[in-house]
One Martini backbone bead per residue (centre of mass of N, CA, C, O) as a GRO file, in nm:
protein
  235
    1MET     BB    1   3.860   2.164  -0.464
    2PRO     BB    2   3.680   2.271  -0.710
    3THR     BB    3   3.391   2.426  -0.728
    4ALA     BB    4   3.266   2.289  -0.990
    5THR     BB    5   3.307   1.999  -0.868
    6ARG     BB    6   3.120   2.032  -0.611
    7VAL     BB    7   2.876   2.105  -0.765
    8ALA     BB    8   2.851   1.838  -0.929
    9LEU     BB    9   2.847   1.652  -0.685
   10LEU     BB   10   2.591   1.770  -0.558
   11GLY     BB   11   2.397   1.742  -0.801
   12ALA     BB   12   2.435   1.413  -0.791
   13ALA     BB   13   2.319   1.373  -0.508
   14VAL     BB   14   2.044   1.476  -0.545
   15ILE     BB   15   1.939   1.297  -0.768
   16LEU     BB   16   1.981   1.030  -0.607
   17ALA     BB   17   1.820   1.077  -0.364
   18SER     BB   18   1.533   1.140  -0.529
   19ALA     BB   19   1.562   0.816  -0.631
   20LEU     BB   20   1.508   0.698  -0.405
   21PRO     BB   21   1.308   0.502  -0.217
   22GLY     BB   22   1.035   0.626  -0.048
   23GLU     BB   23   1.144   0.793   0.159
   24ALA     BB   24   1.149   0.564   0.347
   25ALA     BB   25   1.046   0.300   0.322
   26THR     BB   26   0.769   0.102   0.476
   27ILE     BB   27   0.780  -0.230   0.622
   28PHE     BB   28   0.498  -0.452   0.659
   29SER     BB   29   0.341  -0.740   0.911
   30SER     BB   30   0.128  -0.553   1.015
   31ARG     BB   31  -0.199  -0.435   0.997
   32THR     BB   32  -0.202  -0.256   1.240
   33ALA     BB   33   0.037  -0.083   1.193
   34PHE     BB   34  -0.040   0.003   0.897
   35GLU     BB   35  -0.309   0.166   0.986
   36ALA     BB   36  -0.163   0.340   1.207
   37ALA     BB   37   0.009   0.482   0.952
   38THR     BB   38  -0.267   0.586   0.820
   39GLY     BB   39  -0.525   0.690   0.649
   40ALA     BB   40  -0.723   0.675   0.433
   41LYS     BB   41  -0.923   0.374   0.328
   42ILE     BB   42  -0.934   0.094   0.072
   43THR     BB   43  -1.108  -0.216   0.080
   44ASP     BB   44  -1.061  -0.539  -0.090
   45ASP     BB   45  -1.225  -0.866  -0.039
   46TYR     BB   46  -1.385  -1.008  -0.307
   47GLU     BB   47  -1.706  -1.022  -0.228
   48ALA     BB   48  -1.829  -0.940  -0.475
   49ALA     BB   49  -2.080  -1.070  -0.681
   50ASP     BB   50  -1.890  -1.019  -0.958
   51TYR     BB   51  -1.657  -1.215  -0.893
   52ARG     BB   52  -1.850  -1.491  -0.931
   53VAL     BB   53  -1.856  -1.373  -1.251
   54GLY     BB   54  -1.698  -1.482  -1.503
   55ASP     BB   55  -1.591  -1.395  -1.828
   56VAL     BB   56  -1.426  -1.686  -1.879
   57LEU     BB   57  -1.503  -1.833  -1.593
   58ASP     BB   58  -1.778  -2.022  -1.437
   59ILE     BB   59  -1.745  -2.141  -1.115
   60PRO     BB   60  -1.804  -2.209  -0.796
   61ALA     BB   61  -1.464  -2.180  -0.693
   62VAL     BB   62  -1.412  -2.032  -0.984
   63ASP     BB   63  -1.297  -1.705  -1.140
   64LEU     BB   64  -1.256  -1.554  -1.470
   65HIS     BB   65  -1.085  -1.271  -1.562
   66THR     BB   66  -1.025  -1.006  -1.712
   67ALA     BB   67  -0.913  -0.700  -1.678
   68ALA     BB   68  -1.136  -0.520  -1.734
   69ARG     BB   69  -1.324  -0.655  -1.521
   70MET     BB   70  -1.180  -0.644  -1.282
   71ASN     BB   71  -1.149  -0.338  -1.269
   72ALA     BB   72  -1.447  -0.265  -1.266
   73ILE     BB   73  -1.589  -0.368  -1.015
   74PHE     BB   74  -1.440  -0.169  -0.799
   75GLY     BB   75  -1.265   0.055  -0.924
   76GLN     BB   76  -0.944   0.087  -0.859
   77THR     BB   77  -0.744  -0.123  -0.898
   78ARG     BB   78  -0.520  -0.224  -1.128
   79TYR     BB   79  -0.487  -0.528  -1.341
   80VAL     BB   80  -0.193  -0.752  -1.439
   81ALA     BB   81  -0.146  -1.027  -1.574
   82THR     BB   82   0.217  -1.170  -1.618
   83GLY     BB   83   0.186  -1.485  -1.658
   84TRP     BB   84  -0.081  -1.529  -1.715
   85SER     BB   85  -0.419  -1.429  -1.869
   86TYR     BB   86  -0.557  -1.425  -1.563
   87SER     BB   87  -0.780  -1.348  -1.321
   88TYR     BB   88  -0.841  -1.490  -0.996
   89ILE     BB   89  -1.130  -1.623  -0.829
   90ASN     BB   90  -1.134  -1.761  -0.506
   91THR     BB   91  -1.351  -1.987  -0.323
   92ASP     BB   92  -1.414  -2.017   0.024
   93SER     BB   93  -1.594  -2.156   0.293
   94VAL     BB   94  -1.409  -1.997   0.505
   95ARG     BB   95  -1.238  -1.744   0.357
   96GLY     BB   96  -1.345  -1.692   0.095
   97SER     BB   97  -1.239  -1.458  -0.111
   98SER     BB   98  -0.942  -1.456  -0.359
   99TYR     BB   99  -0.635  -1.361  -0.523
  100CYS     BB  100  -0.493  -1.415  -0.850
  101SER     BB  101  -0.275  -1.591  -1.108
  102GLY     BB  102  -0.319  -1.912  -1.090
  103CYS     BB  103  -0.154  -1.916  -0.812
  104ASN     BB  104   0.128  -1.947  -1.027
  105GLY     BB  105   0.132  -1.636  -1.085
  106SER     BB  106   0.190  -1.328  -1.204
  107PHE     BB  107   0.143  -0.963  -1.087
  108ARG     BB  108  -0.010  -0.635  -1.127
  109LEU     BB  109  -0.035  -0.343  -0.926
  110LEU     BB  110  -0.225  -0.031  -1.004
  111PHE     BB  111  -0.238   0.324  -0.854
  112GLY     BB  112  -0.343   0.570  -1.088
  113ASN     BB  113  -0.679   0.528  -1.030
  114THR     BB  114  -0.789   0.634  -0.764
  115SER     BB  115  -0.917   0.786  -0.480
  116LEU     BB  116  -0.603   0.822  -0.345
  117THR     BB  117  -0.452   0.953  -0.566
  118GLU     BB  118  -0.120   1.096  -0.564
  119ALA     BB  119   0.123   1.168  -0.804
  120GLY     BB  120   0.030   0.879  -0.927
  121GLY     BB  121  -0.011   0.746  -0.627
  122VAL     BB  122   0.025   0.583  -0.314
  123TYR     BB  123   0.116   0.551   0.011
  124GLY     BB  124  -0.044   0.269   0.058
  125VAL     BB  125   0.004  -0.099   0.072
  126GLY     BB  126  -0.205  -0.396   0.148
  127PHE     BB  127  -0.200  -0.763   0.242
  128ASP     BB  128  -0.314  -1.052   0.257
  129VAL     BB  129  -0.150  -1.373   0.309
  130LEU     BB  130  -0.235  -1.675   0.213
  131SER     BB  131  -0.032  -1.769  -0.037
  132VAL     BB  132   0.343  -1.812  -0.044
  133SER     BB  133   0.600  -1.861  -0.292
  134GLY     BB  134   0.887  -1.719  -0.417
  135MET     BB  135   0.807  -1.397  -0.382
  136THR     BB  136   0.833  -1.068  -0.521
  137ALA     BB  137   0.826  -0.708  -0.465
  138PHE     BB  138   0.781  -0.473  -0.722
  139ILE     BB  139   0.862  -0.150  -0.667
  140THR     BB  140   0.700   0.160  -0.775
  141PHE     BB  141   0.775   0.505  -0.804
  142GLY     BB  142   0.731   0.829  -0.896
  143SER     BB  143   1.034   0.879  -0.940
  144GLY     BB  144   1.121   0.590  -1.064
  145ALA     BB  145   1.183   0.409  -0.841
  146THR     BB  146   1.301   0.097  -0.705
  147GLN     BB  147   1.183  -0.217  -0.536
  148ASP     BB  148   1.270  -0.492  -0.351
  149VAL     BB  149   1.050  -0.737  -0.162
  150ALA     BB  150   1.008  -1.020   0.018
  151ILE     BB  151   0.757  -1.237   0.047
  152PRO     BB  152   0.651  -1.424   0.291
  153ASP     BB  153   0.584  -1.717   0.340
  154GLU     BB  154   0.284  -1.899   0.280
  155LEU     BB  155   0.004  -2.093   0.418
  156TYR     BB  156  -0.322  -2.186   0.452
  157ILE     BB  157  -0.279  -2.318   0.754
  158PHE     BB  158  -0.218  -2.052   0.832
  159PRO     BB  159  -0.212  -1.762   0.946
  160ASP     BB  160  -0.241  -1.479   0.830
  161ALA     BB  161  -0.041  -1.258   0.654
  162PHE     BB  162   0.145  -0.957   0.609
  163PHE     BB  163   0.179  -0.693   0.350
  164GLY     BB  164   0.340  -0.378   0.352
  165VAL     BB  165   0.353  -0.029   0.240
  166THR     BB  166   0.534   0.299   0.269
  167SER     BB  167   0.530   0.629   0.104
  168ALA     BB  168   0.606   0.949   0.011
  169ASP     BB  169   0.650   0.805  -0.247
  170PRO     BB  170   0.463   0.716  -0.473
  171ILE     BB  171   0.272   0.412  -0.533
  172VAL     BB  172   0.238   0.289  -0.837
  173SER     BB  173   0.357  -0.020  -0.805
  174LEU     BB  174   0.290  -0.388  -0.774
  175HIS     BB  175   0.484  -0.673  -0.810
  176VAL     BB  176   0.421  -1.012  -0.839
  177GLY     BB  177   0.725  -1.201  -0.832
  178LEU     BB  178   1.013  -1.138  -0.986
  179PRO     BB  179   1.265  -0.994  -0.957
  180GLY     BB  180   1.243  -0.686  -1.143
  181GLY     BB  181   0.953  -0.782  -1.251
  182GLY     BB  182   0.929  -1.054  -1.306
  183SER     BB  183   0.776  -1.352  -1.460
  184TRP     BB  184   0.526  -1.616  -1.359
  185ALA     BB  185   0.473  -1.957  -1.473
  186GLY     BB  186   0.427  -2.219  -1.230
  187PRO     BB  187   0.585  -2.395  -1.039
  188ILE     BB  188   0.667  -2.349  -0.681
  189ARG     BB  189   0.530  -2.064  -0.740
  190SER     BB  190   0.318  -1.833  -0.536
  191ALA     BB  191  -0.007  -1.642  -0.522
  192THR     BB  192  -0.214  -1.517  -0.266
  193ILE     BB  193  -0.480  -1.284  -0.168
  194ASP     BB  194  -0.611  -1.019   0.054
  195ASN     BB  195  -0.756  -0.745   0.154
  196LEU     BB  196  -0.692  -0.483  -0.039
  197THR     BB  197  -0.500  -0.202   0.050
  198ILE     BB  198  -0.537   0.145   0.033
  199ALA     BB  199  -0.355   0.446   0.123
  200ALA     BB  200  -0.319   0.748   0.292
  201ALA     BB  201  -0.198   0.965   0.451
  202PRO     BB  202  -0.158   1.107   0.742
  203ALA     BB  203  -0.274   1.346   0.899
  204PRO     BB  204  -0.157   1.629   1.001
  205THR     BB  205  -0.004   1.785   1.269
  206THR     BB  206  -0.097   2.051   1.459
  207VAL     BB  207   0.138   2.322   1.499
  208PRO     BB  208   0.210   2.597   1.664
  209GLU     BB  209   0.356   2.875   1.589
  210PRO     BB  210   0.591   3.080   1.746
  211ALA     BB  211   0.420   3.327   1.729
  212THR     BB  212   0.175   3.215   1.863
  213LEU     BB  213   0.311   3.127   2.126
  214ALA     BB  214   0.383   3.410   2.205
  215LEU     BB  215   0.109   3.554   2.216
  216LEU     BB  216  -0.005   3.337   2.427
  217GLY     BB  217   0.215   3.427   2.657
  218LEU     BB  218   0.129   3.731   2.666
  219GLY     BB  219  -0.171   3.696   2.734
  220LEU     BB  220  -0.131   3.542   2.995
  221ALA     BB  221   0.047   3.759   3.152
  222GLY     BB  222  -0.170   3.979   3.123
  223LEU     BB  223  -0.399   3.815   3.290
  224ALA     BB  224  -0.210   3.786   3.558
  225GLY     BB  225  -0.175   4.111   3.603
  226ALA     BB  226  -0.480   4.167   3.637
  227ALA     BB  227  -0.529   4.027   3.851
  228ARG     BB  228  -0.354   4.134   4.071
  229ARG     BB  229  -0.469   4.405   4.069
  230ARG     BB  230  -0.753   4.311   4.173
  231ARG     BB  231  -0.663   4.238   4.424
  232PRO     BB  232  -0.740   4.242   4.753
  233SER     BB  233  -0.633   4.395   5.021
  234ARG     BB  234  -0.476   4.336   5.341
  235ALA     BB  235  -0.480   4.402   5.685
   0.00000   0.00000   0.00000
């Protein structure tokens, strides 16, 4: 194969590899495992008092918010309702408050302006799945790559499930809806989430450099030699 052709193919392979999602993005079904694999975290449990005062509708069990108000309350993740027009906060006497968009509509979560944002996104995103049916997480990464991941179906009557993702390629947004980021508003499909967590990468583990280890070894050897020289002789 001519050298020029090999170089061209190698360049194409590098471009393709850089566009692959998440540099081995990892999907989690356990909050415990997700939290163990991440660093600093921020969780919105949707219990802030302002969530219960909707600027579109304010009734005891349901509050409807415009995107501007929804984004301003906690001030981290940005919300875009892509099926219906508004964000909903549902209040349950047992579970507390949770988030949806009509609860049978799609929505997008944006992570470009959080306290943990780096290079346009965050390292990890996770949430409790209260009620999901037929919905897909369409994830967009900082490199421009995208990935579809089916969210396991879950009903209120069962213990909360969990969905999470981490990636060294920053997570810019996550759309809960149809594959490819398609919107949905209607029966059959649904999505209600709680305890939305954004996370930074874990702190790197410090490993001594080889030169440092070599110097340490020489130092220990010197101490051992000095100790032998000081040892008194026996009769």
